[in-house]
């Protein structure tokens, strides 16, 4: 299990630089102290489960940015008419990652897409990556991460996939539970039907949300 001591001086510098970028992005919305707190908390949540420590600075910046965008929406600091969807499963390594990939592919930037897990894995399922690549969707740069309070609160639609009672429930949101086979431990042939079933469900979601497919 990696710790802060495993980060090199260069990686620590990258994390500091990331915080500065986020301070610029959220200037006038959040102060440096809030940015720093979310960067540190995101690092604490991602580092212990990271398989490749060299990628941690990139993942921490992306995770913190998503969380800050969600917080800004929840607190009314940023006004957006763009709907947001959260996909939740246990490990955030297979089903929720494929669903996120499909929704981004079909709806583009007309919807904010988040994903998370109740027990995040260390990496995205290689068979899920390969299955999505077959249909022209690249999820190689995605990473498992936990669900967080501010992202759930910011989501308009929450799709759960097998995380049971561990999935959070907040009033005033649209919830759906998609019963899907878990691709963990399956080869490409076993993941393809799950990938295709997820596509059908996401296409229906896009239609119901009145997001014309790209």
Coordinates of C-alpha atoms in Angstrom, one line a residue:
X1 CA 0.0 0.0 0.0
X2 CA 1.7 3.2 -1.1
X3 CA 2.1 6.1 1.3
X4 CA 3.1 9.8 1.1
X5 CA 6.7 8.6 1.7
X6 CA 6.6 6.8 -1.6
X7 CA 6.1 10.0 -3.6
X8 CA 9.2 11.4 -5.2
X9 CA 10.2 15.1 -5.0
X10 CA 9.1 15.4 -8.6
X11 CA 5.7 13.9 -7.9
X12 CA 5.2 16.2 -4.9
X13 CA 6.1 19.2 -7.2
X14 CA 3.5 18.0 -9.8
X15 CA 0.8 17.9 -7.1
X16 CA 1.7 21.4 -5.9
X17 CA 1.6 22.6 -9.6
X18 CA -1.8 20.9 -9.9
X19 CA -3.1 22.8 -6.9
X20 CA -2.0 26.1 -8.5
X21 CA -3.8 25.2 -11.7
X22 CA -7.0 24.5 -9.8
X23 CA -6.6 27.8 -7.9
X24 CA -6.6 29.6 -11.3
X25 CA -9.5 27.6 -12.6
X26 CA -11.6 28.3 -9.5
X27 CA -10.5 31.8 -8.9
X28 CA -13.3 33.9 -7.4
X29 CA -15.2 30.6 -6.5
X30 CA -13.0 28.9 -3.9
X31 CA -10.0 30.2 -2.0
X32 CA -6.6 28.5 -1.9
X33 CA -7.3 26.9 1.4
X34 CA -10.3 25.0 0.0
X35 CA -8.3 23.9 -3.1
X36 CA -5.5 22.7 -0.9
X37 CA -7.9 20.8 1.4
X38 CA -9.6 19.0 -1.5
X39 CA -6.2 18.2 -3.1
X40 CA -4.9 16.7 0.1
X41 CA -8.1 14.7 0.8
X42 CA -8.2 13.4 -2.8
X43 CA -4.6 12.3 -2.4
X44 CA -5.4 10.6 0.9
X45 CA -8.3 8.7 -0.8
X46 CA -6.5 7.7 -4.0
X47 CA -2.9 6.9 -2.9
X48 CA -3.4 3.8 -0.8
X49 CA -5.2 2.0 -3.6
X50 CA -2.9 3.2 -6.4
X51 CA -1.0 0.5 -8.3
X52 CA 1.2 2.9 -10.3
X53 CA 2.3 5.7 -8.1
X54 CA 3.7 7.8 -11.0
X55 CA 0.1 8.4 -12.2
X56 CA -1.1 9.7 -8.8
X57 CA -0.5 13.4 -9.4
X58 CA -2.6 13.3 -12.6
X59 CA -5.4 11.3 -10.9
X60 CA -5.5 13.5 -7.8
X61 CA -5.9 16.7 -9.9
X62 CA -8.7 15.2 -12.0
X63 CA -10.5 13.8 -8.9
X64 CA -10.2 17.1 -7.0
X65 CA -11.4 19.1 -10.0
X66 CA -14.5 16.9 -10.3
X67 CA -15.2 17.3 -6.6
X68 CA -14.7 21.1 -6.6
X69 CA -17.0 21.4 -9.7
X70 CA -19.6 19.4 -7.9
X71 CA -19.3 21.4 -4.7
X72 CA -19.6 24.7 -6.7
X73 CA -22.8 23.4 -8.2
X74 CA -24.2 22.2 -4.8
X75 CA -23.4 25.5 -3.1
X76 CA -24.7 27.6 -6.0
X77 CA -21.3 29.1 -6.8
X78 CA -21.5 28.0 -10.4
X79 CA -24.7 28.0 -12.4
X80 CA -25.1 25.3 -15.0
X81 CA -28.1 23.9 -16.9
X82 CA -26.1 20.8 -17.8
X83 CA -27.5 17.6 -16.1
X84 CA -25.1 15.3 -14.3
X85 CA -25.1 11.5 -14.0
X86 CA -23.3 9.4 -11.4
X87 CA -22.5 5.7 -12.0
X88 CA -21.8 3.7 -8.9
X89 CA -20.6 0.1 -8.5
X90 CA -18.4 -1.7 -6.0
X91 CA -14.9 -1.4 -7.5
X92 CA -15.4 1.4 -10.1
X93 CA -13.3 -0.8 -12.4
X94 CA -15.8 -2.3 -14.8
X95 CA -19.5 -1.6 -15.1
X96 CA -19.5 2.0 -14.0
X97 CA -16.4 2.8 -16.1
X98 CA -18.0 1.3 -19.2
X99 CA -21.3 3.1 -18.5
X100 CA -19.4 6.4 -18.1
X101 CA -17.5 5.7 -21.4
X102 CA -20.8 5.1 -23.2
X103 CA -22.5 8.2 -21.9
X104 CA -19.6 10.5 -22.7
X105 CA -19.4 8.9 -26.2
X106 CA -23.2 9.3 -26.9
X107 CA -23.9 12.6 -25.2
X108 CA -20.5 14.4 -25.3
X109 CA -20.1 17.5 -23.2
X110 CA -23.9 18.0 -22.8
X111 CA -23.9 16.1 -19.6
X112 CA -21.4 15.9 -16.7
X113 CA -20.5 12.3 -16.1
X114 CA -19.1 10.9 -12.8
X115 CA -18.4 7.5 -11.5
X116 CA -17.3 6.0 -8.2
X117 CA -17.1 2.8 -6.1
X118 CA -17.8 1.7 -2.6
X119 CA -14.6 -0.3 -2.5
X120 CA -12.4 1.1 -5.4
X121 CA -10.0 -1.3 -7.1
X122 CA -6.4 -0.3 -7.9
X123 CA -6.9 -0.3 -11.7
X124 CA -9.6 -0.4 -14.3
X125 CA -10.4 -4.0 -15.5
X126 CA -8.2 -4.7 -18.5
X127 CA -10.9 -6.7 -20.2
X128 CA -13.3 -3.7 -19.8
X129 CA -10.7 -1.5 -21.4
X130 CA -10.3 -3.9 -24.3
X131 CA -14.0 -4.4 -24.8
X132 CA -14.6 -0.7 -25.0
X133 CA -11.7 -0.2 -27.3
X134 CA -13.3 -2.6 -29.7
X135 CA -16.2 -0.1 -30.1
X136 CA -13.9 2.9 -30.4
X137 CA -14.1 4.2 -26.8
X138 CA -10.9 4.7 -24.9
X139 CA -11.1 4.3 -21.1
X140 CA -7.4 3.6 -20.6
X141 CA -6.9 6.9 -18.8
X142 CA -9.7 6.3 -16.3
X143 CA -9.1 5.3 -12.7
X144 CA -11.1 3.8 -9.9
X145 CA -12.1 6.3 -7.2
X146 CA -14.5 6.4 -4.2
X147 CA -17.8 8.1 -4.4
X148 CA -17.9 11.4 -2.5
X149 CA -20.6 13.3 -0.8
X150 CA -20.4 16.5 -2.9
X151 CA -20.5 14.6 -6.2
X152 CA -23.6 12.5 -5.2
X153 CA -25.3 15.7 -4.0
X154 CA -24.6 17.4 -7.3
X155 CA -25.8 14.5 -9.4
X156 CA -29.3 14.7 -11.0
X157 CA -29.3 10.9 -11.8
X158 CA -27.6 8.2 -9.8
X159 CA -27.2 4.8 -11.4
X160 CA -26.2 2.0 -9.0
X161 CA -24.8 -1.3 -10.1
X162 CA -24.5 -3.9 -7.4
X163 CA -23.2 -1.9 -4.5
X164 CA -26.3 -2.5 -2.4
X165 CA -26.6 -0.8 0.9
X166 CA -23.2 0.8 0.4
X167 CA -24.6 3.1 -2.2
X168 CA -25.7 6.5 -0.8
X169 CA -29.2 7.7 -1.1
X170 CA -30.2 11.4 -1.1
X171 CA -33.7 12.7 -1.6
X172 CA -34.8 14.6 -4.7
X173 CA -32.7 12.6 -7.2
X174 CA -33.6 10.0 -9.8
X175 CA -32.2 6.7 -8.8
X176 CA -31.9 3.5 -10.9
X177 CA -30.4 0.2 -10.0
X178 CA -29.1 -1.6 -13.1
X179 CA -28.8 -5.4 -12.5
X180 CA -25.7 -6.4 -14.5
X181 CA -23.2 -9.2 -14.3
X182 CA -19.9 -8.2 -12.7
X183 CA -17.1 -8.4 -15.3
X184 CA -14.5 -9.0 -12.6
X185 CA -12.5 -12.1 -13.5
X186 CA -14.1 -12.5 -16.9
X187 CA -12.2 -12.5 -20.2
X188 CA -13.1 -10.4 -23.2
X189 CA -15.7 -12.9 -24.4
X190 CA -17.5 -12.6 -21.1
X191 CA -17.3 -8.8 -20.9
X192 CA -18.7 -8.1 -24.4
X193 CA -22.3 -9.0 -23.5
X194 CA -22.1 -6.8 -20.4
X195 CA -20.7 -3.9 -22.5
X196 CA -23.5 -4.3 -25.0
X197 CA -26.2 -4.4 -22.4
X198 CA -24.8 -1.3 -20.7
X199 CA -24.9 0.5 -24.1
X200 CA -28.6 -0.3 -24.5
X201 CA -29.3 1.0 -21.0
X202 CA -27.3 4.2 -21.6
X203 CA -29.0 4.8 -24.9
X204 CA -32.3 4.6 -23.1
X205 CA -31.1 7.0 -20.5
X206 CA -29.9 9.4 -23.2
X207 CA -33.3 9.3 -24.8
X208 CA -35.2 9.8 -21.5
X209 CA -32.9 12.8 -20.6
X210 CA -33.7 14.2 -24.1
X211 CA -30.0 14.3 -25.0
X212 CA -29.9 13.7 -28.7
X213 CA -27.1 11.1 -29.4
X214 CA -24.0 12.5 -31.2

